[in-house]
Tab-separated table of N, CA and C in Angstrom:
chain	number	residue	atom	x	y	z
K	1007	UNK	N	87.916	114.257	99.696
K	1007	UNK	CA	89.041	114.448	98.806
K	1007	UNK	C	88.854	113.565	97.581
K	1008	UNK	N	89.051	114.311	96.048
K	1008	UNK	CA	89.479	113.591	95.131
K	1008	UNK	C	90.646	113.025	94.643
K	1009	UNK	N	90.914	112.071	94.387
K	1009	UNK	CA	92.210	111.658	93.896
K	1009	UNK	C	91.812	111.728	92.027
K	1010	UNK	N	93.421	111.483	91.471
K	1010	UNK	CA	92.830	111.429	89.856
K	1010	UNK	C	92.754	109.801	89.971
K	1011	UNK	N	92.078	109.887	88.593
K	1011	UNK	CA	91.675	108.715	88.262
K	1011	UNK	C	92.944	107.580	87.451
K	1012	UNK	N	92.280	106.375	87.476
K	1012	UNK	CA	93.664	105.562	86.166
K	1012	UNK	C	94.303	106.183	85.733
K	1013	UNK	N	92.930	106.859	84.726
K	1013	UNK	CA	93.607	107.392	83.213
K	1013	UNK	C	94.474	108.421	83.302
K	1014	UNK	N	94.595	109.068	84.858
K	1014	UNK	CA	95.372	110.410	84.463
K	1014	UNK	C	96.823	109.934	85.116
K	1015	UNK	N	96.836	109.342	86.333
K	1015	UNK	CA	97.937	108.303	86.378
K	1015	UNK	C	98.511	108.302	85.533
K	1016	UNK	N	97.764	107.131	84.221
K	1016	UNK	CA	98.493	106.591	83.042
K	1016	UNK	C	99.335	107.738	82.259
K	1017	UNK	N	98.403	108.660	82.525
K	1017	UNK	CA	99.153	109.772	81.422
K	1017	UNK	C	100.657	110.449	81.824
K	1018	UNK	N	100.679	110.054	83.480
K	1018	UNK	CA	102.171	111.025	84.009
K	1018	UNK	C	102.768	109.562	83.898
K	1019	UNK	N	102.709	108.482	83.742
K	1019	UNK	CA	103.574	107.166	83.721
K	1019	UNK	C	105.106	107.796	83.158
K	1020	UNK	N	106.401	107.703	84.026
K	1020	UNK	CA	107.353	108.156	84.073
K	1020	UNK	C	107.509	109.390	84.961
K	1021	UNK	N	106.767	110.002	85.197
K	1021	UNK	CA	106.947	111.217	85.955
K	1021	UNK	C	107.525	111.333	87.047
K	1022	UNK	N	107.731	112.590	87.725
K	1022	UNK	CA	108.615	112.278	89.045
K	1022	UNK	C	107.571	113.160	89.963
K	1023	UNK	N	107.135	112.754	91.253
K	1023	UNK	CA	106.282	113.085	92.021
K	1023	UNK	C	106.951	113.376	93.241
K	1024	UNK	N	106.840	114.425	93.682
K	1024	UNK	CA	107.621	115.006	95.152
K	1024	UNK	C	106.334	114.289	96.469
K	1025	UNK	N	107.185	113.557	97.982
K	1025	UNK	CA	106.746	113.124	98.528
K	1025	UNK	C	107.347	114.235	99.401
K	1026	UNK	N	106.222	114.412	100.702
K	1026	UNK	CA	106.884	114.839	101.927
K	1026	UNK	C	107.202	113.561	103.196
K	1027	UNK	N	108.588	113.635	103.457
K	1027	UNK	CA	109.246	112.805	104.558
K	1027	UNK	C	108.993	113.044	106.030
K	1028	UNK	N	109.385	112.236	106.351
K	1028	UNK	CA	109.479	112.724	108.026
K	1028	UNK	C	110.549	113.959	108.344
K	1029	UNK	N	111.704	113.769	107.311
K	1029	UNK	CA	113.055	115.333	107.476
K	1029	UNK	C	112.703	115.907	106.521
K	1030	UNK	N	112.309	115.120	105.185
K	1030	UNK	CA	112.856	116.204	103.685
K	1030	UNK	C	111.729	115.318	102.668
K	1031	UNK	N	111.749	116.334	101.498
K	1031	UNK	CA	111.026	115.880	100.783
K	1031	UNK	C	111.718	114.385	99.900
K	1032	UNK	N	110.705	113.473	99.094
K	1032	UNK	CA	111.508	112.716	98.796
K	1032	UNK	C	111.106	112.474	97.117
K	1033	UNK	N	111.645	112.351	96.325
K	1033	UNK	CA	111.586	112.440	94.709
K	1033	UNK	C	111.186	111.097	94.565
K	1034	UNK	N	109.710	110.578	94.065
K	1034	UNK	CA	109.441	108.916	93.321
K	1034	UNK	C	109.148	108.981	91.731
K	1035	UNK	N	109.505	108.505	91.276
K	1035	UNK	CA	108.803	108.290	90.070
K	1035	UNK	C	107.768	107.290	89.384
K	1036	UNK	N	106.673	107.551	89.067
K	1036	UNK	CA	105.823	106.460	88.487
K	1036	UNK	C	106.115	105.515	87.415
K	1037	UNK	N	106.027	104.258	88.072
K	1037	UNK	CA	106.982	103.293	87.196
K	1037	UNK	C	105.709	102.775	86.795
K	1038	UNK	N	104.543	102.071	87.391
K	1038	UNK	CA	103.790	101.292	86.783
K	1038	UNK	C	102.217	101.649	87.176
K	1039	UNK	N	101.483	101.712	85.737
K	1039	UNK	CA	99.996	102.002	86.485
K	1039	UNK	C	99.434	100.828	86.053
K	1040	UNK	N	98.896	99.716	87.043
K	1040	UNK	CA	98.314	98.386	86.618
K	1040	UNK	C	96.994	98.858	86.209
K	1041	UNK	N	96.283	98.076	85.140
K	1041	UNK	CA	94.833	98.362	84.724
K	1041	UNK	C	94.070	98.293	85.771
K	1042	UNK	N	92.782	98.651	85.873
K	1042	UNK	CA	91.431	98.386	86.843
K	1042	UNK	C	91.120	96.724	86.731
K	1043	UNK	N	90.764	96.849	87.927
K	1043	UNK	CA	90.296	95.100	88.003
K	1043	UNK	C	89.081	95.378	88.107
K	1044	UNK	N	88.716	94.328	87.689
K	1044	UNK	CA	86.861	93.548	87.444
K	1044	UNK	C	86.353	94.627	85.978
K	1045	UNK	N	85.146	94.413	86.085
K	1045	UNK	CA	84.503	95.280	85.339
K	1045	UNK	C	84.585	96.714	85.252
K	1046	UNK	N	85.278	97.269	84.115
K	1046	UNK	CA	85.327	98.711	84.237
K	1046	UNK	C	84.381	99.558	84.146
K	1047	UNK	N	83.320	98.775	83.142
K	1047	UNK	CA	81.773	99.408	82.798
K	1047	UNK	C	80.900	99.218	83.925
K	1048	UNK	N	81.062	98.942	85.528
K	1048	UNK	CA	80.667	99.154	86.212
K	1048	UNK	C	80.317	100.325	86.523
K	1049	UNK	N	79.127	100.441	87.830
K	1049	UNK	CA	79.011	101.783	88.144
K	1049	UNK	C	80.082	101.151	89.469
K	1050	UNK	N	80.386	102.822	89.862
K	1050	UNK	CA	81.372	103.074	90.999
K	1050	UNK	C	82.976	103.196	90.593
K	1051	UNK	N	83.790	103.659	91.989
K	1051	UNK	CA	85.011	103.247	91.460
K	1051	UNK	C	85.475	101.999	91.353
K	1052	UNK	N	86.646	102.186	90.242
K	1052	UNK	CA	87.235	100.898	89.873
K	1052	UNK	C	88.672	101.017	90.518
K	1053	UNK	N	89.323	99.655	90.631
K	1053	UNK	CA	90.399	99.671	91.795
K	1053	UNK	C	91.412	99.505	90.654
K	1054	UNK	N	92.512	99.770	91.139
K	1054	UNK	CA	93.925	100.051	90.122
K	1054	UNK	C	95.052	99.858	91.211
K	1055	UNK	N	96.145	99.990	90.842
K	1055	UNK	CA	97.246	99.943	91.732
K	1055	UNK	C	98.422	100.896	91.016
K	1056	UNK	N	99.410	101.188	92.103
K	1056	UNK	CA	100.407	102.309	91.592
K	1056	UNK	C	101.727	101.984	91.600
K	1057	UNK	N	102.801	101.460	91.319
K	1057	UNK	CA	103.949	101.305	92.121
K	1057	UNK	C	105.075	102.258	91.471
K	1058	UNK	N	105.541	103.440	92.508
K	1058	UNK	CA	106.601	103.902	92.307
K	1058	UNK	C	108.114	103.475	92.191
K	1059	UNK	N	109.092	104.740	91.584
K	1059	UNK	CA	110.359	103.699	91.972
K	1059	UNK	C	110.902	105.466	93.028
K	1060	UNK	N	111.826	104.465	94.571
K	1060	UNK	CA	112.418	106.018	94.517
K	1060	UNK	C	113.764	105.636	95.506
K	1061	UNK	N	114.852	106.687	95.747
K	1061	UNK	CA	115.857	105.878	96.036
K	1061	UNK	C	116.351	105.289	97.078
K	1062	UNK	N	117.460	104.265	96.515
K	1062	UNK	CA	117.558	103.395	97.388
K	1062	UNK	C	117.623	103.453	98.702
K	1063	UNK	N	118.395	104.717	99.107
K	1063	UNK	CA	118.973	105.032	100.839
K	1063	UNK	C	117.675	105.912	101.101
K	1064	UNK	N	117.547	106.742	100.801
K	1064	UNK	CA	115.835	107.699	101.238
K	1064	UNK	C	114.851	107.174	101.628
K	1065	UNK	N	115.056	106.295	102.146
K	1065	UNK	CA	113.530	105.482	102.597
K	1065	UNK	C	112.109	105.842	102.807
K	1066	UNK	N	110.638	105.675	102.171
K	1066	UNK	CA	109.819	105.753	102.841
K	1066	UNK	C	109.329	105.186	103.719
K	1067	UNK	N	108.613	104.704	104.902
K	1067	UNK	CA	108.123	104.206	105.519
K	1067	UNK	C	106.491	103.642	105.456
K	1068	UNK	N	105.968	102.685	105.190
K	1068	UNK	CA	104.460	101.951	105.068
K	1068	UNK	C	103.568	103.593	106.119
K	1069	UNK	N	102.454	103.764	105.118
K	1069	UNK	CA	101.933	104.888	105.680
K	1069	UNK	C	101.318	106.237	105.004
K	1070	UNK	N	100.835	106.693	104.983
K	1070	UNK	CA	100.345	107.968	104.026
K	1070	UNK	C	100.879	109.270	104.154
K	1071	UNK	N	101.243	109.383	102.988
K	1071	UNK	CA	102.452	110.607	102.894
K	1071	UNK	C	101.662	111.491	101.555
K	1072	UNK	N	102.020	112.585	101.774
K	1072	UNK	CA	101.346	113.759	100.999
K	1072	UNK	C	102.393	114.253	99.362
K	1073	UNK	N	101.336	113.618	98.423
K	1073	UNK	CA	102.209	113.056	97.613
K	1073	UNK	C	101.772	115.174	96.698
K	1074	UNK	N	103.015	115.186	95.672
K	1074	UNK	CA	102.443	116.404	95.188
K	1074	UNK	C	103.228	116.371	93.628
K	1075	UNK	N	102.726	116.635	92.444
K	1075	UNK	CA	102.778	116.417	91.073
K	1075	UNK	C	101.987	117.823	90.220
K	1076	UNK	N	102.971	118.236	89.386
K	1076	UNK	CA	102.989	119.844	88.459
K	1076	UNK	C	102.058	119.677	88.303
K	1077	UNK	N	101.078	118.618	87.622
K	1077	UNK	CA	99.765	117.940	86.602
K	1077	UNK	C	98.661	117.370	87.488
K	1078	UNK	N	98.593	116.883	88.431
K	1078	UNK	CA	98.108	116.075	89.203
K	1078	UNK	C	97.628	116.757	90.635
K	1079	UNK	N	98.169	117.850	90.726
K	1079	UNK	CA	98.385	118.381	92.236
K	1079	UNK	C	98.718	117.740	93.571
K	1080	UNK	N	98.291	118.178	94.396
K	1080	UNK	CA	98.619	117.382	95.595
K	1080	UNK	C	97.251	116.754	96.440
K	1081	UNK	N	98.064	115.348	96.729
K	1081	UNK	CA	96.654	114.434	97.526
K	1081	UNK	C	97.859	113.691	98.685
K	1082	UNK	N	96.742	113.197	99.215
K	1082	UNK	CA	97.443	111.745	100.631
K	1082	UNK	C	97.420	110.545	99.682
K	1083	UNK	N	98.194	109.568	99.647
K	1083	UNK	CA	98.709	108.514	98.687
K	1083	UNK	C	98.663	107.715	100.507
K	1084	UNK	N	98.431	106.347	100.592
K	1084	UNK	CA	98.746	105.066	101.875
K	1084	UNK	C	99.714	104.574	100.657
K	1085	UNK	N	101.047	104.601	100.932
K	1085	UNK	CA	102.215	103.707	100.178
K	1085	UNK	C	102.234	102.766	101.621
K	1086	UNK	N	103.043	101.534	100.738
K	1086	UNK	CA	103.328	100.149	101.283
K	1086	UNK	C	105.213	100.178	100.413
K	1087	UNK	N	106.015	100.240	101.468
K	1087	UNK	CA	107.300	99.460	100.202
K	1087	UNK	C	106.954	98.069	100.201
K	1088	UNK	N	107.836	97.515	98.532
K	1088	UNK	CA	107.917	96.498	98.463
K	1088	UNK	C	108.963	96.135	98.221
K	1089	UNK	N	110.380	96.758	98.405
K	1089	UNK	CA	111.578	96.342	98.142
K	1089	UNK	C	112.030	96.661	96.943
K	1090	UNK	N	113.482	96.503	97.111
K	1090	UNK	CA	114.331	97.020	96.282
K	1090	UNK	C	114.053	96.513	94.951
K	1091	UNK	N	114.170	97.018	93.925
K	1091	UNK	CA	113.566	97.127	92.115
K	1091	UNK	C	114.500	95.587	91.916
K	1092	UNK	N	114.497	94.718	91.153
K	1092	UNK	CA	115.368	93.688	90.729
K	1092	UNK	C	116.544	94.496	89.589
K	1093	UNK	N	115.970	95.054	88.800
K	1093	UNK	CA	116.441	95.589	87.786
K	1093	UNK	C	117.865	96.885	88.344
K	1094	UNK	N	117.209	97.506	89.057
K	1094	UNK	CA	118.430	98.544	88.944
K	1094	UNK	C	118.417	99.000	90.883
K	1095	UNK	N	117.530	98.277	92.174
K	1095	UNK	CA	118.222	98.166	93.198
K	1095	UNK	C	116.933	99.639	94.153
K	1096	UNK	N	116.288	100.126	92.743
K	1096	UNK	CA	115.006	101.286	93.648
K	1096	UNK	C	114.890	101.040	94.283
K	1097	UNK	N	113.900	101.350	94.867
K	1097	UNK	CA	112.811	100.923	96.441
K	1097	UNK	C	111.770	100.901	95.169
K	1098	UNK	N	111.001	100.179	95.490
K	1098	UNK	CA	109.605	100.673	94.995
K	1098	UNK	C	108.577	100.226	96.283
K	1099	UNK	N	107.309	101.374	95.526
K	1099	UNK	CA	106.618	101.359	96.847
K	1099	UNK	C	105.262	101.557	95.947
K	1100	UNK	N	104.420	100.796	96.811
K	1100	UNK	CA	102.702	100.235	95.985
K	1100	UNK	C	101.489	101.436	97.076
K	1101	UNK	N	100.659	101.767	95.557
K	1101	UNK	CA	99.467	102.177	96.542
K	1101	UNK	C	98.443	101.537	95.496
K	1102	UNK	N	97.361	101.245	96.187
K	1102	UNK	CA	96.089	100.108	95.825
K	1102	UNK	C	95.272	101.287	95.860
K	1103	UNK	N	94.198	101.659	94.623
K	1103	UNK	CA	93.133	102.382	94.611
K	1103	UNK	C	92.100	101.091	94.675
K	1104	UNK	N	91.197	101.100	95.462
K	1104	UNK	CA	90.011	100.637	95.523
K	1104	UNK	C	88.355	100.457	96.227
């Protein structure tokens, strides 16, 4: 399986990405695409990180869920939550490309 890369990430930054749940689907949106670490002019992939925001009571659970986007299509995402947003109370939830 391919996943997209940074750059295409970067490009849906704001978007809203449909997750499938354990009952129902669940709506996240891409809040942050961190740059690649180390050398980008490396050969191989370069590692990045993702963190969504999505809501507060809908919980995801730590685990790989089948993420699906108009632009992006559909792949397996391993999310981790990291707790509720400071700012406005989200969930947000991290996936590590590397």
């Amino acid at each position: 399986m391919t996943y997209p890369t940074h750059a295409a990430f970067a490009a849906q930054l704001g978007t809203a990405f449909e997750v499938s749940g354990a009952a129902e689907a669940v709506a996240l949106q891409l809040d942050t695409v961190h740059p690649p670490a180390g050398d980008a002019s490396a050969p191989g992939p370069t590692s990045f990180s993702l963190v969504f925001l999505g809501d507060a009571v809908l919980r995801l659970g730590q685990g790989t869920h089948l993420f699906s986007h108009a632009r992006l299509g559909e792949f397996a995402l391993f999310i981790v939550p990291l707790g509720p947003s400071r700012s406005d109370g989200r969930m947000q939830y991290e996936a590590v490309f590397n």
